Structure formats: structure tokens, C-alpha cells
Tab-separated table of C-alpha atoms in Angstrom:
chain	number	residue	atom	x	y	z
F	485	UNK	CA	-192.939	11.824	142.517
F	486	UNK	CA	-191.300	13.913	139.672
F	487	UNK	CA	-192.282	12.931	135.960
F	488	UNK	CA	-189.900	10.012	134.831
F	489	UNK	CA	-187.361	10.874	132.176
F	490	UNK	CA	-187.233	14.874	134.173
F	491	UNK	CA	-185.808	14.403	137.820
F	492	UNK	CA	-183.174	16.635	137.038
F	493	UNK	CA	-185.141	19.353	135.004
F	494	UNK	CA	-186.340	21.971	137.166
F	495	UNK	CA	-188.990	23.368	137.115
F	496	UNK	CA	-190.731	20.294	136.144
F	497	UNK	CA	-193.338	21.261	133.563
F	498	UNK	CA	-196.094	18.694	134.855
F	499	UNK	CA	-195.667	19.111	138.108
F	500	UNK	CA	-199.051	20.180	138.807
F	501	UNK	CA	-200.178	17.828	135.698
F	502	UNK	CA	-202.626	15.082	136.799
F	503	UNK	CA	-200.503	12.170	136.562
F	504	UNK	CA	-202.958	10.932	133.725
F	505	UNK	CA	-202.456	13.700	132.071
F	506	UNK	CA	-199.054	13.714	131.253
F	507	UNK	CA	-197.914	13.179	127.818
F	508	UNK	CA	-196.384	9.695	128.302
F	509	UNK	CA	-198.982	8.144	130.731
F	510	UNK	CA	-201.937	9.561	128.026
F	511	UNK	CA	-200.034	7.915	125.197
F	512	UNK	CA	-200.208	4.424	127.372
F	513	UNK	CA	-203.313	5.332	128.384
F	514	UNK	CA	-205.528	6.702	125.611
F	515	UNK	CA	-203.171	6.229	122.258
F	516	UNK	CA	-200.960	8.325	120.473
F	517	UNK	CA	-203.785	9.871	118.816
F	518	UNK	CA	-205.072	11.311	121.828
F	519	UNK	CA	-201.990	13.884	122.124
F	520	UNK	CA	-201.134	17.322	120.982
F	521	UNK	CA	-198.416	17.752	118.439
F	522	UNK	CA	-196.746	19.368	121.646
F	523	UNK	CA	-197.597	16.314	123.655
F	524	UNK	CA	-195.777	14.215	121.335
F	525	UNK	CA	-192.848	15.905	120.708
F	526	UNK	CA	-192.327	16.459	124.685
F	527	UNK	CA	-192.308	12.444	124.633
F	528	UNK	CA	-189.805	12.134	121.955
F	529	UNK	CA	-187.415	15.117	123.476
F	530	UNK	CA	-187.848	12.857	126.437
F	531	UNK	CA	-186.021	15.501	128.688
F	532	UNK	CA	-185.885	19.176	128.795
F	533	UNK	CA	-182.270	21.459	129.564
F	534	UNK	CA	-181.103	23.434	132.433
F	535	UNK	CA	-183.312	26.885	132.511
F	536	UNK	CA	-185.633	25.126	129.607
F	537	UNK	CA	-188.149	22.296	130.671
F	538	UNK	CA	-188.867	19.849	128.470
F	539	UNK	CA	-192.324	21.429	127.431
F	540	UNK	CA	-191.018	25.046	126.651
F	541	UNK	CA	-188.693	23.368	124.327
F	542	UNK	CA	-191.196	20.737	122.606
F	543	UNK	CA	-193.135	24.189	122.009
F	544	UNK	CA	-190.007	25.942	120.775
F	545	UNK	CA	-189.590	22.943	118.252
F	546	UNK	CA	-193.490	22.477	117.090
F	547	UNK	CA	-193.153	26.730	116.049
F	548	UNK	CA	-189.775	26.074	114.423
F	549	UNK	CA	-191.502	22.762	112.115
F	550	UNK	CA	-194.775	24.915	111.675
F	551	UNK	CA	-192.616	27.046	109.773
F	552	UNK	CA	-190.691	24.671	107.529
F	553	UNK	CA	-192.776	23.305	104.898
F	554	UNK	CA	-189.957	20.699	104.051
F	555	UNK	CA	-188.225	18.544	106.484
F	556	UNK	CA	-185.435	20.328	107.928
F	557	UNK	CA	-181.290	19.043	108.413
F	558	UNK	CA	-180.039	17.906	111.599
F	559	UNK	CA	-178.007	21.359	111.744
F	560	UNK	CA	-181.189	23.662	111.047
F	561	UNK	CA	-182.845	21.069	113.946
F	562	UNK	CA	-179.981	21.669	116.238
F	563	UNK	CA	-179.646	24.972	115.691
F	564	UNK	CA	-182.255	25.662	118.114
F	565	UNK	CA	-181.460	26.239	121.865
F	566	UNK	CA	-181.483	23.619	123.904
F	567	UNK	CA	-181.304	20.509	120.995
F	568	UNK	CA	-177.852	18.986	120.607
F	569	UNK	CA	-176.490	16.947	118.080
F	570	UNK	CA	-178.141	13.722	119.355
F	571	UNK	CA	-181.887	15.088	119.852
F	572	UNK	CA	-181.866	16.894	116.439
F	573	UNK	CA	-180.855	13.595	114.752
F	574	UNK	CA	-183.302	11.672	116.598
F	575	UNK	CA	-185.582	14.088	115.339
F	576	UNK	CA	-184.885	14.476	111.867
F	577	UNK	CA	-184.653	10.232	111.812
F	578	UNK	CA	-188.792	10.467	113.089
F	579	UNK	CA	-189.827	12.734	110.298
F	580	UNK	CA	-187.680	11.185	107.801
F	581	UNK	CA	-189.087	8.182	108.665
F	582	UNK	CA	-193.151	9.198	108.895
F	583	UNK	CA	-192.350	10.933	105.538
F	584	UNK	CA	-191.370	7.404	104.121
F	585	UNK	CA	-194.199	5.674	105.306
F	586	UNK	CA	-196.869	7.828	105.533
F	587	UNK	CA	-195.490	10.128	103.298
F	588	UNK	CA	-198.177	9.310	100.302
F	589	UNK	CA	-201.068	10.057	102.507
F	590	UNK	CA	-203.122	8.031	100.753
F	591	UNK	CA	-205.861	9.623	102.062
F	592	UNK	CA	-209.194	10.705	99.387
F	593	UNK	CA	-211.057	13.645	99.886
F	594	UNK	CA	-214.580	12.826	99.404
F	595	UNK	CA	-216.219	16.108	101.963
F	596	UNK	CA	-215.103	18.087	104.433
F	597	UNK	CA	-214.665	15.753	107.355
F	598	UNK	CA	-211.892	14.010	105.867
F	599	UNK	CA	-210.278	17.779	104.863
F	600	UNK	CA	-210.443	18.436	108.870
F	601	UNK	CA	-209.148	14.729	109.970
F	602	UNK	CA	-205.807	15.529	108.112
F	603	UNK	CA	-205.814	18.988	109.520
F	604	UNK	CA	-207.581	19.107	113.096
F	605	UNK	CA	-203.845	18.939	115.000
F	606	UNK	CA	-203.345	22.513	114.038
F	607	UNK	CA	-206.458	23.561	115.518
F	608	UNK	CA	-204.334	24.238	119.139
F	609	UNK	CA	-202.411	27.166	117.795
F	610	UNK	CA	-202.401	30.117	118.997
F	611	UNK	CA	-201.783	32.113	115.434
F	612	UNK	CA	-203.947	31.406	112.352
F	613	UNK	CA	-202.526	28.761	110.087
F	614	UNK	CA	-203.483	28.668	106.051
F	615	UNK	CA	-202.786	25.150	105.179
F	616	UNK	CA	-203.015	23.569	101.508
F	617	UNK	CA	-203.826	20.548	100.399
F	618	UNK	CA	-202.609	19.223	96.838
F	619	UNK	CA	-204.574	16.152	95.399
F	620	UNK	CA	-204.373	14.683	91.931
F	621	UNK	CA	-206.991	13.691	89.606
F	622	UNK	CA	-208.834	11.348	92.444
F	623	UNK	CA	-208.828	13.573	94.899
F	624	UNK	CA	-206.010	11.830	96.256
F	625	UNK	CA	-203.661	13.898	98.836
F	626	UNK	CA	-200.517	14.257	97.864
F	627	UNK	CA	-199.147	16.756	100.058
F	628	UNK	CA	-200.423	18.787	102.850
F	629	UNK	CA	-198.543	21.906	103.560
F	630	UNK	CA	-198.690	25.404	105.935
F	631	UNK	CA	-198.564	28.175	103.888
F	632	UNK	CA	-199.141	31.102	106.178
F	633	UNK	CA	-198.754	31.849	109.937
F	634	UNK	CA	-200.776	34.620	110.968
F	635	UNK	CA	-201.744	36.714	113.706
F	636	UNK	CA	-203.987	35.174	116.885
F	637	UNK	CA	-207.269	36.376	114.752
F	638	UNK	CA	-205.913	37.137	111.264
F	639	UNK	CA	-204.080	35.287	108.468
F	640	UNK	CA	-202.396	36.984	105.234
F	641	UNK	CA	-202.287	34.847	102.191
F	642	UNK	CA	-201.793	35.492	98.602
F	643	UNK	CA	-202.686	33.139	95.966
F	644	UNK	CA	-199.259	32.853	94.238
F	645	UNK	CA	-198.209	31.498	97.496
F	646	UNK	CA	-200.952	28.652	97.443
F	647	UNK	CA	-200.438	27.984	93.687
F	648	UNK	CA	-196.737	27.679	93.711
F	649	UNK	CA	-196.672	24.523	95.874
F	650	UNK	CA	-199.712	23.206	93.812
F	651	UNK	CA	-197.924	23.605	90.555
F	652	UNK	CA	-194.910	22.275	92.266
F	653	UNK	CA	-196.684	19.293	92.887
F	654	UNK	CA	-198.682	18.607	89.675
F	655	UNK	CA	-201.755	18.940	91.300
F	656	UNK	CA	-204.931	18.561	89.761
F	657	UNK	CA	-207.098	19.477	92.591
F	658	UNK	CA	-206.698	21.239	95.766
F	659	UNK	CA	-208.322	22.142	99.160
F	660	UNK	CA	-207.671	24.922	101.593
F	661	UNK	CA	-207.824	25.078	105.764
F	662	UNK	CA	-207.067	27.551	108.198
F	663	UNK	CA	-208.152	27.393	111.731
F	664	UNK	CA	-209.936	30.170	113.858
F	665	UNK	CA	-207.964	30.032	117.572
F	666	UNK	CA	-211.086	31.487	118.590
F	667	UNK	CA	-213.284	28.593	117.689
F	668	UNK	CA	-215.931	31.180	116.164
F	669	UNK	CA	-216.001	29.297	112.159
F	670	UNK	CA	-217.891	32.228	111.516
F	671	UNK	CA	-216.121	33.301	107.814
F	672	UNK	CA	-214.604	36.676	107.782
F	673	UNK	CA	-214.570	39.359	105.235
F	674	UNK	CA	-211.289	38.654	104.848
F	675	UNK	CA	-211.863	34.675	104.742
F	676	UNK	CA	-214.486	35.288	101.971
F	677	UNK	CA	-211.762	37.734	99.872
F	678	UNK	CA	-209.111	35.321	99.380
F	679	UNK	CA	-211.210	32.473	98.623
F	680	UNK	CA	-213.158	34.101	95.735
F	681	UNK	CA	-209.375	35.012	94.971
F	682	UNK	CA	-208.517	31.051	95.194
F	683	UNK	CA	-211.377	30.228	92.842
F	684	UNK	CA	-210.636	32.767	89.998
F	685	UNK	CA	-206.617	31.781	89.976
F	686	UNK	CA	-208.362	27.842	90.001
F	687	UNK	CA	-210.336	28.732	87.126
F	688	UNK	CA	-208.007	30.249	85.270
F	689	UNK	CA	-205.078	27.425	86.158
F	690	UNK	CA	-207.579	24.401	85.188
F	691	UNK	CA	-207.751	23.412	88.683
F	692	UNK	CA	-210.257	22.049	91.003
F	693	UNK	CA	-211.193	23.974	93.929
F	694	UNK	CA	-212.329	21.373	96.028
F	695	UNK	CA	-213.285	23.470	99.580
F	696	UNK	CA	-212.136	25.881	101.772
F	697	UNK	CA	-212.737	24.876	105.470
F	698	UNK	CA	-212.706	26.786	108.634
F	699	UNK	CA	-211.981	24.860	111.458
F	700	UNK	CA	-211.133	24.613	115.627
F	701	UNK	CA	-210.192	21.486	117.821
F	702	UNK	CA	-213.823	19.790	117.139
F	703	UNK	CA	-215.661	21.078	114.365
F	704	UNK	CA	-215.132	22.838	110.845
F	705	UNK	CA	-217.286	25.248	108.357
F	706	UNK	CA	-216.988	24.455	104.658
F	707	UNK	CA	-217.686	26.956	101.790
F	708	UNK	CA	-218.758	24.693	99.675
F	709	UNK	CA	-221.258	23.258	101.818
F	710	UNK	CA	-222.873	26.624	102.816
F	711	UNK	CA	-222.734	27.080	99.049
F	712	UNK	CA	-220.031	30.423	99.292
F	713	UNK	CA	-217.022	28.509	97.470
F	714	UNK	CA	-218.598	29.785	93.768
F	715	UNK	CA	-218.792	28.659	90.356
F	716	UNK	CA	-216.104	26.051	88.895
């Protein structure tokens, strides 16, 4: 029996999905939670387009928001192939909406668990992501952003680009993430560079440099609990 909502989209991407499996059963099933930021835009697209299933283009439009760091217009949505007028405003009215109330996150970083519940959906990308966190004063987050996309194993990052959206936001304190597609948290070279860079820009700017976490799809590594992250 084809996948409701995709009778006339061949080929049908979950045709060989368990039936529990698919996104729309697992969100009735198990919770919204329990889906991949692919997963759930493939139940809001609903359908997919002639030569395009409705899977390749929920991926095409997760890469696409992965690389805005604001929410994009319903003609940079619909530029993309395969979303018309009707999808990219349906779109634009979801994120819109979370923005408005869930925008203020009101979530408090208190150690590195709560750093990798904001950040864990990432974890199923292929390419690196370098993600910031701005918090005030509390350690309240007030914005959680992608700075970077990187290679499958390697990220490039360079601090103005981290401190411009902190001093954009007023930020008082700050935390960094980027995940290891691998799902070796092993720090790099590399991973150690930047975030001694991070910490001497922080000290200089008056900011706190809360942590740096490494993390994949069910764990994390923190500098600052394995005691790398460096004076304040």
C-alpha cells in the first residue's frame, strides 16, 4: 500500500520503509521528538514532485535552512526546485511561528547536557556543523545559530565569525558545538586551535566562555569538563 499523502510520487521514498518507520506513522507513534529534522520536514512537505520524492526534497530544504542563520522569505523558500508558492508559505508560516513561540528559548545552561539537548538534531549531518550559542548574564539562551558548514571530517571557523553574532546579540556569555559525523568526540588538533582562539577573543571581549562541546546523535565531549577549555 503506497505511503498516504505520495500515491502519485514515484519512486516512493519509503517504499521499502517499515511502515512504522515512516515519518508520519513515527510521529503518531513515538512523538514528534522522535524524528529527524528530515523526518519532519518530509511530514510538513506532505508530498514530493514529479522526478523529486518527497524525501530528496525535505533533504534539499533542511541543507538550504542549515545555511540561513535567519529565517528566510517565501521567495528565497520557493526559490528552490520543486517548492511552489503554496509549500514555501506554508513553510515560512511554521518557522515564523516556532520563532514566536519558542523563539526565547528560555532554556539555562547549567553543563553540558543541556548545551547538547538544544543541539543533538544536528548530530545526523553528514558535514561538520560549528554552532553558537549566545546567552546573557544567566546563562540564559538567547539565540542558537550555525556558523560554519564544513567538510564530512573538518570544519573552518574563525572567531570574528563567532563574535559577530554574539556582539550582535548583546551577549554576555556564550557556548560553542560542532558535531563529529564520525561519532569519534575525540578533539582534534584543529578542535583544540580554535577554541584556545575562542577563549583569548572571550577574554579580551569580557565574555564568558562557557564550553565547547563535541558531540554525535547520543553523546557529547566537553572541554571544560576534561579541563582543556583554559583560564577565564
Amino acid at each position: 500500500m503506497p505511503y498516504k499523502g505520495m500515491k502519485n510520487n514515484k519512486p516512493n521514498a519509503f517504499k521499502n520503509v517499515p511502515k512504522e518507520d515512516r515519518p508520519r506513522e513515527k510521529l503518531l507513534c513515538r512523538g514528534p521528538a522522535s524524528l529527524s529534522d528530515g523526518e519532519l520536514l518530509a511530514v510538513l512537505l506532505n508530498t514530493g514532485i514529479k522526478g523529486k520524492n518527497v524525501k530528496t526534497l525535505a533533504g534539499d530544504l533542511q541543507k538550504f535552512l542549515d545555511r540561513n542563520r535567519e529565517i528566510p522569505s517565501v521567495k528565497e523558500i520557493s526559490s528552490l526546485s520543486g517548492l511552489g508558492e503554496s509549500k514555501a508559505c506554508a513553510i515560512a508560516a511554521m518557522l515564523e511561528y516556532g520563532r514566536r513561540r519558542y523563539g526565547s528559548f528560555s532554556a539555562r545552561i547549567k553543563q553540558p547536557i543541556d548545551i547538547f539537548t538544544l543541539v543533538r538534531h544536528y548530530a545526523d549531518r553528514k558535514q561538520e556543523k560549528f554552532i553558537s550559542l549566545s546567552l546573557n548574564g544567566a546563562h540564559e539562551v538567547m539565540n542558537v545559530r550555525i556558523v560554519t558548514i564544513g567538510l564530512v571530517n573538518k570544519t573552518i571557523v574563525h572567531p570574528r565569525e563567532v563574535f559577530a553574532d554574539l556582539i550582535q546579540d548583546r551577549a554576555a556569555a556564550f557556548c560553542v558545538a560542532h558535531n563529529h559525523p564520525s561519532g569519534q568526540l575525540e578533539s582534534s588538533a584543529e578542535d583544540d586551535e580554535i577554541t584556545e582562539r575562542l577563549a583569548s577573543a572571550a577574554r579580551i571581549l569580557g565574555l564568558h566562555f562557557v564550553d565547547h562541546i563535541i558531540f554525535s546523535e547520543n553523546t557529547w565531549w566537553s572541554y571544560r569538563e576534561n579541563g582543556k577549555l583554559g583560564k577565564e
